[in-house]
Coordinates of C-alpha atoms and ligand atoms in Angstrom, one line a residue:
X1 CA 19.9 3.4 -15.2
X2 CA 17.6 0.5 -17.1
X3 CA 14.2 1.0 -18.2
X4 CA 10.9 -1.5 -18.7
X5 CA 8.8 -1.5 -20.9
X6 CA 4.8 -1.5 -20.0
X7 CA 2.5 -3.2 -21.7
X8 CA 1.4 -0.1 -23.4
X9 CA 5.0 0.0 -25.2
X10 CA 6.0 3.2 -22.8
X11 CA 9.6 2.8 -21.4
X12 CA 9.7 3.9 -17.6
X13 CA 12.7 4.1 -15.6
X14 CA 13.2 1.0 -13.0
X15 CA 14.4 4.1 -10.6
X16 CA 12.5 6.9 -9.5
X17 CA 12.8 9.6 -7.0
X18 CA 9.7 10.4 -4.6
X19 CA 8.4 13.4 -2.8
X20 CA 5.8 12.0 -0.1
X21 CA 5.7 14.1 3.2
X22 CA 7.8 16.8 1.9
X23 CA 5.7 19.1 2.2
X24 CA 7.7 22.4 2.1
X25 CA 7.9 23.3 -1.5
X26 CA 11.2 25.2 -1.4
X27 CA 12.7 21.8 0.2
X28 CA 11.0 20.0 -2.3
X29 CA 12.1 21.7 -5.6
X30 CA 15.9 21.6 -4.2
X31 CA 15.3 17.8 -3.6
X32 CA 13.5 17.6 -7.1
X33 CA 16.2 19.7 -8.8
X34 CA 19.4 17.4 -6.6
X35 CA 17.5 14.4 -8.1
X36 CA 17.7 15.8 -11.5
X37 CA 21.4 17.0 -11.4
X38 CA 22.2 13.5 -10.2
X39 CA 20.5 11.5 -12.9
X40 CA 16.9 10.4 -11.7
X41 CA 14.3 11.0 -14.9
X42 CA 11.5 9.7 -13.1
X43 CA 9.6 11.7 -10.0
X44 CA 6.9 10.6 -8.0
X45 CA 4.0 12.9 -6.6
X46 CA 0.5 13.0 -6.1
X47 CA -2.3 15.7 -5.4
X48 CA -2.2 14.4 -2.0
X49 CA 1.8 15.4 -1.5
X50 CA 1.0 19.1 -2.1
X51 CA 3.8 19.4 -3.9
X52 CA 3.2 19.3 -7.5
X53 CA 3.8 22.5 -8.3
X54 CA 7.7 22.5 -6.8
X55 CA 8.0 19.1 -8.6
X56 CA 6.9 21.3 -11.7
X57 CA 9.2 24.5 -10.8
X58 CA 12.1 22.0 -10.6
X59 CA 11.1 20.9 -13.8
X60 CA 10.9 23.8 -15.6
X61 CA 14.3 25.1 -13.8
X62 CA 16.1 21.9 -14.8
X63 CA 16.0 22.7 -18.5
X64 CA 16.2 18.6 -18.9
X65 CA 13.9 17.9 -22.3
X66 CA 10.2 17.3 -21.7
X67 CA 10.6 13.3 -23.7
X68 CA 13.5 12.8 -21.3
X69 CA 11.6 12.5 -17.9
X70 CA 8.8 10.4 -16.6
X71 CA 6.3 12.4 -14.3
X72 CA 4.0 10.3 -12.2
X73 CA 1.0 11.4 -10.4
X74 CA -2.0 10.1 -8.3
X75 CA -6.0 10.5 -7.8
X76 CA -6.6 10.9 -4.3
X77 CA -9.9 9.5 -2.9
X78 CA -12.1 12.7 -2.3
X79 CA -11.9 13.0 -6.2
X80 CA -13.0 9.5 -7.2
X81 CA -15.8 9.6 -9.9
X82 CA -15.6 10.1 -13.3
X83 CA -16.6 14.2 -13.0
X84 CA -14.5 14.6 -10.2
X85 CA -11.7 12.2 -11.4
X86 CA -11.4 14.6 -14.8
X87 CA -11.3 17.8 -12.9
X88 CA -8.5 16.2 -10.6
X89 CA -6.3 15.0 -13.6
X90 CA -6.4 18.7 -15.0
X91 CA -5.7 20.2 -11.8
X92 CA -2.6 17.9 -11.7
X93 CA -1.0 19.3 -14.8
X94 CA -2.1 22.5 -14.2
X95 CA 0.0 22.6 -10.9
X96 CA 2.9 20.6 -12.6
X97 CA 2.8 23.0 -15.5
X98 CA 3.2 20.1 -18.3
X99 CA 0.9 19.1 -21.3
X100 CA 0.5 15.4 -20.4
X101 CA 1.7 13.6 -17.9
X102 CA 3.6 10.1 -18.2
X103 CA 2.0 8.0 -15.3
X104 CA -1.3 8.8 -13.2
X105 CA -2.5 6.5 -10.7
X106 CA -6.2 5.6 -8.5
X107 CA -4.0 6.5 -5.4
X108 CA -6.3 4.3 -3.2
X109 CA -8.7 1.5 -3.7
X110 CA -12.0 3.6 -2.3
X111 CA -14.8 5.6 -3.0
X112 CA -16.0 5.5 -7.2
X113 CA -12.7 4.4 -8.7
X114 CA -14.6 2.9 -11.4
X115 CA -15.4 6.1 -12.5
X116 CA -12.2 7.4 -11.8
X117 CA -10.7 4.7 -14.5
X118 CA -13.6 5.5 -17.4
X119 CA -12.2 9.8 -16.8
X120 CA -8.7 8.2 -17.1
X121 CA -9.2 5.7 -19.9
X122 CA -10.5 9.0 -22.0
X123 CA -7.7 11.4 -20.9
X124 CA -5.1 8.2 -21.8
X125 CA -6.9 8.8 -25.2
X126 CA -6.4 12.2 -25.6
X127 CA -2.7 11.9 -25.0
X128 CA -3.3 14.3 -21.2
X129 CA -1.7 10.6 -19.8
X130 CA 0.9 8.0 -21.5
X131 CA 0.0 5.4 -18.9
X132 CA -2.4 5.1 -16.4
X133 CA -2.1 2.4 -13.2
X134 CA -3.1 1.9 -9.9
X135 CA -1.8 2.3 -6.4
X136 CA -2.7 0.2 -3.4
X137 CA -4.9 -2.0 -4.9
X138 CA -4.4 -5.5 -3.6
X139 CA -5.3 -9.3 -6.0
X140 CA -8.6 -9.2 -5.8
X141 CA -9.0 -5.5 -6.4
X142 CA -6.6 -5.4 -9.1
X143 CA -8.2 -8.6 -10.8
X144 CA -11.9 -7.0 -11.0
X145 CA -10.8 -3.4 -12.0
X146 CA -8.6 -5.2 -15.0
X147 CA -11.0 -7.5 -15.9
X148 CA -14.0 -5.0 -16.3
X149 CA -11.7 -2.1 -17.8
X150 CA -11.4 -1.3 -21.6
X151 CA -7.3 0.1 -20.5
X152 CA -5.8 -2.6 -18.7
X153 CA -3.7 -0.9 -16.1
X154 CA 0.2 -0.1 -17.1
X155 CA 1.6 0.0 -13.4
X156 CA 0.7 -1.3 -9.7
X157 CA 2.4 0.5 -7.1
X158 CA 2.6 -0.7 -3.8
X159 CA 4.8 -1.3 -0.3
X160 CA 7.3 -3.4 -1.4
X161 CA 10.3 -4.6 0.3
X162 CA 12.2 -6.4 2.3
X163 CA 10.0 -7.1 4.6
X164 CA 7.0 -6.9 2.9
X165 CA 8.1 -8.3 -0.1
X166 CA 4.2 -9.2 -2.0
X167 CA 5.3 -12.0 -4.2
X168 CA 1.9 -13.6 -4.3
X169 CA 0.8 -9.8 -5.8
X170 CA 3.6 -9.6 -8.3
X171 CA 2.7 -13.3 -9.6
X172 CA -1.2 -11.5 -9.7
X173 CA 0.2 -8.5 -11.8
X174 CA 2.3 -10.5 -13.8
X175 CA -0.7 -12.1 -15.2
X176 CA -1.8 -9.2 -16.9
X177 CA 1.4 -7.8 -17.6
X178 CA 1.2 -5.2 -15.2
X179 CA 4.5 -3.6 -13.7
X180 CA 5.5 -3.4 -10.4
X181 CA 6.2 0.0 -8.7
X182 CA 7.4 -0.1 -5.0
X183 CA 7.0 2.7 -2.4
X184 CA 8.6 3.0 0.7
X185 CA 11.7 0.6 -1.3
X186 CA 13.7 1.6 1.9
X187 CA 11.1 0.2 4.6
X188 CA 11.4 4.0 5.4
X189 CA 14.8 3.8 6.6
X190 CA 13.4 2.2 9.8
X191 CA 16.5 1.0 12.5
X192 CA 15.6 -2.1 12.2
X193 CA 16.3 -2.5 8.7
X194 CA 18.9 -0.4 8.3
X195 CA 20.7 -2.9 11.1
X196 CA 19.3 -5.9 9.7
X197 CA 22.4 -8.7 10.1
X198 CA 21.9 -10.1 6.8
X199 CA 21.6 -7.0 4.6
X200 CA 24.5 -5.9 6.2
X201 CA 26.9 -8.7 5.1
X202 CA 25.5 -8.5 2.2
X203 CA 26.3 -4.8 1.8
X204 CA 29.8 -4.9 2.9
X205 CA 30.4 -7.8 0.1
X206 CA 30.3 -5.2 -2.3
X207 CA 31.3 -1.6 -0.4
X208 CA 27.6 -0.3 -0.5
X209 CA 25.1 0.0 2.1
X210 CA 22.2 -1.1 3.4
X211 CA 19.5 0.8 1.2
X212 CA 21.4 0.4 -1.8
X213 CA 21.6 -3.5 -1.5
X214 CA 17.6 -3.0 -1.0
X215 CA 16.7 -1.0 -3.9
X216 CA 19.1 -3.4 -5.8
X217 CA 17.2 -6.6 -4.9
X218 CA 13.9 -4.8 -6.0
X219 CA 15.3 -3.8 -9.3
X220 CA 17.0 -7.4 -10.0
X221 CA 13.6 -9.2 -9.4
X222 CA 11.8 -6.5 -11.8
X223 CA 10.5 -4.5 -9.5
X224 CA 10.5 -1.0 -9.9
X225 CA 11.3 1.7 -7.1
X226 CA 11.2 5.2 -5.6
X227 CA 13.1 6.1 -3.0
X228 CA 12.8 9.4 -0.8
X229 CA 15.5 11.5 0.3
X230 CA 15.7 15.5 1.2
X231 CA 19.5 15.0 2.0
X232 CA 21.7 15.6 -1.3
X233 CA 24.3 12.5 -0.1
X234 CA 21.5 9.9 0.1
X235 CA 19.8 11.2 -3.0
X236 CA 23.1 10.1 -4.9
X237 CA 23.7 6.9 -2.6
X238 CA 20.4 5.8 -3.6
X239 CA 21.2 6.0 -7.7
X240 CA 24.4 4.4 -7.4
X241 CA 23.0 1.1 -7.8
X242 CA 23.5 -0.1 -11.3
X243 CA 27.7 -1.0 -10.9
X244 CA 26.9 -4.2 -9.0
X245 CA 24.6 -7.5 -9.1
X246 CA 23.5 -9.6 -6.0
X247 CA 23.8 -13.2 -6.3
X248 CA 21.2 -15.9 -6.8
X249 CA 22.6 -16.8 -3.2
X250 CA 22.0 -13.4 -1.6
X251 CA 18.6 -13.0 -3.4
X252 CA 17.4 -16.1 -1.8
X253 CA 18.5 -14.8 1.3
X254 CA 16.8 -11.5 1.1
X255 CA 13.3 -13.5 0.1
X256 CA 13.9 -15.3 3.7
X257 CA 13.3 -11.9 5.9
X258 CA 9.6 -11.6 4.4
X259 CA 7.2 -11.0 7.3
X260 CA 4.4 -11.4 4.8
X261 CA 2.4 -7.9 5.9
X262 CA 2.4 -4.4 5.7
X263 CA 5.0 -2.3 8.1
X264 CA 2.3 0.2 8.0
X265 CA -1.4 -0.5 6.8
X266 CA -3.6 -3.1 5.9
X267 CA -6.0 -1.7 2.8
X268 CA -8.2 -4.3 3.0
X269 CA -9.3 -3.3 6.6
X270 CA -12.7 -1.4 7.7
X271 CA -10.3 0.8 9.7
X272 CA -8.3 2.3 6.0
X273 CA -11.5 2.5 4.4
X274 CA -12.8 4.9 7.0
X275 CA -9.5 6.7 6.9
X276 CA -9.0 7.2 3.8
X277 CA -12.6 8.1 2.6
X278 CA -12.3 10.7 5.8
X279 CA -8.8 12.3 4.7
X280 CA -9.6 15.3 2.4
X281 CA -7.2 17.2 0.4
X282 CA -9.1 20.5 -0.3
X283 CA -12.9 22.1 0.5
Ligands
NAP301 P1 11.3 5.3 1.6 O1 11.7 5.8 0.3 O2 11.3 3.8 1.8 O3 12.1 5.9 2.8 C1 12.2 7.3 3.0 C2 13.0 7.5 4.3 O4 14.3 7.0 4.2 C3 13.2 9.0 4.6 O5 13.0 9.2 6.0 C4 14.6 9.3 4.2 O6 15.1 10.3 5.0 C5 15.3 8.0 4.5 N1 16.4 7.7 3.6 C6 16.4 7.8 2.2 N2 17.6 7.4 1.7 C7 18.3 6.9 2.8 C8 19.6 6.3 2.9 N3 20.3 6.1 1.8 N4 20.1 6.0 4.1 C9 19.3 6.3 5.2 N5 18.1 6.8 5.2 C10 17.6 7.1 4.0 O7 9.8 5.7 2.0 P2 8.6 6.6 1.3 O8 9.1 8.0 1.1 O9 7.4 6.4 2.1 O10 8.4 6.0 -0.1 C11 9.1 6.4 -1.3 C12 8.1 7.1 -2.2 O11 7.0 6.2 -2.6 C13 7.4 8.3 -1.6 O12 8.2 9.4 -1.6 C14 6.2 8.4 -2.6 O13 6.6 9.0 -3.8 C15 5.9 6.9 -2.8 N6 4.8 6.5 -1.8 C16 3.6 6.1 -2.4 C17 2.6 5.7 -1.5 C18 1.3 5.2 -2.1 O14 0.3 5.1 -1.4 N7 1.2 5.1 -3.4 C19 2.8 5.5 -0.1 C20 4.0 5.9 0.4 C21 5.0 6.4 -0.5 P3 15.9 11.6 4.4 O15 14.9 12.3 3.5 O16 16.3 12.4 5.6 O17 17.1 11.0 3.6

């Protein structure tokens, strides 16, 4: 396992685990507590998972030391605002049981995220957060929030991979030396990138498969990542990246299967905004 360093000094893991879409919280705890037992210190929810309190039971259970793990959670957009945005961050540890947590993110780039940041910014202060980032906020987004904060933001996660690879907003973040965090680092696992010709050669040159060669190039061009598995085999086949390097060769071959957009959603259309400001999380 190798861990960065954020611009706030805090070490994070360059591997996480994530919980998105499972939903059943006995399922997730046991997928939480496989990730633990195999060696993942970094999980990955959000209120909008419902699942923070089995990420917390597994926690707990686990018996790992608090300093050891990195526990990430998200704002979602029905509790943007600086009121709403500091009832939301205590809810969060209240469901994951902990004192602080180490990451919290704007989960989306709508609704009064300004004030969302000012509530963060304080709770950063009083220690409730060791670094606070953004999620899903594309160049020109990121560049206004950063440039009018007082906290420039540790982390930007977005869909990164592959296919969607987002140099142009990694050369944005590097900038402000901010890191990035990649979901969906497996494409979600979709046929055709698991059958992709050229990630395949590349995988057999070195006896591993497909999604380990992708979470591998992510890592070895700085990116962090997150993968999500409920099945115990893939939770470990998904760690065991760290005994092997890609080539300068087989990078630049990776960077030629960019199709330059999302697999899944464009945030900068009319059609996300009115999603996401509709999707609600609770009364
Ligand atoms: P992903 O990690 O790219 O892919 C997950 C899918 O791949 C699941 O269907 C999983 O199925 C399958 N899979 C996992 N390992 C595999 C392997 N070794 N071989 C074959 N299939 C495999 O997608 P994601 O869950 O969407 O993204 C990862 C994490 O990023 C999320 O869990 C969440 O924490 C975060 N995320 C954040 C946002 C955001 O807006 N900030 C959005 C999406 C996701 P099985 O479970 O059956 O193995």
């Amino acid at each position: 396992m190798e861990y960065v360093t954020l611009n706030n000094g805090v070490q994070m893991p360059l591997e996480g685990f994530g919980v998105f879409t499972i939903e059943d919280l006995d399922v997730c705890e046991q997928a939480v507590t496989d990730a633990l037992h195999t060696g993942y210190r970094l999980i990955d929810t959000a209120a909008a998972y419902f699942n923070e309190e089995a990420v917390g039971a597994a926690i707990k259970k686990s018996g790992i030391p608090r300093e050891e793990l990195f526990i990430t959670s998200k704002l979602w957009v029905q509790d943007a605002g600086y009121e709403n945005a500091k009832k939301g961050i205590q809810t969060s540890l209240d469901k994951l049981g902990l004192d602080y947590m180490d990451l919290y993110l704007i989960h989306q780039p709508f609704n009064d995220y300004y004030g969302s940041w000012r509530a963060m910014e304080e709770a950063y202060a009083e220690g409730k957060i060791r670094a606070i980032g953004l999620s899903n906020f594309y160049p020109g987004r990121l560049t206004d929030l950063t440039m009018n904060a007082k906290v420039i933001p540790a982390v930007l996660q977005a869909e990164m991979h592959p296919f969607f690879q987002q140099t142009d907003a990694i050369e944005n973040m590097k900038q402000f030396n901010i890191q990035p965090q990649a979901w969906a680092p497996l494409a979600k696992a979709s046929d055709e990138i698991l059958n992709n010709e050229q990630l395949k050669m590349i995988a057999e040159n070195y006896y591993k498969t497909v999604p380990q060669v992708m979470l591998r190039w992510n890592t070895q061009r700085g990116v962090a990542v997150i993968p999500k598995s409920t099945n115990k085999e893939r939770i470990e086949e998904n760690f065991n990246i760290w005994d092997f390097s890609l080539t300068d060769e087989e990078m630049a071959t990776i960077t030629l299967l960019d199709q330059g957009h999302s697999q899944y959603i464009d945030h900068n259309s009319a059609d996300s905004a009115k999603l996401f400001n509709d999707w609600k999380i609770h009364d």
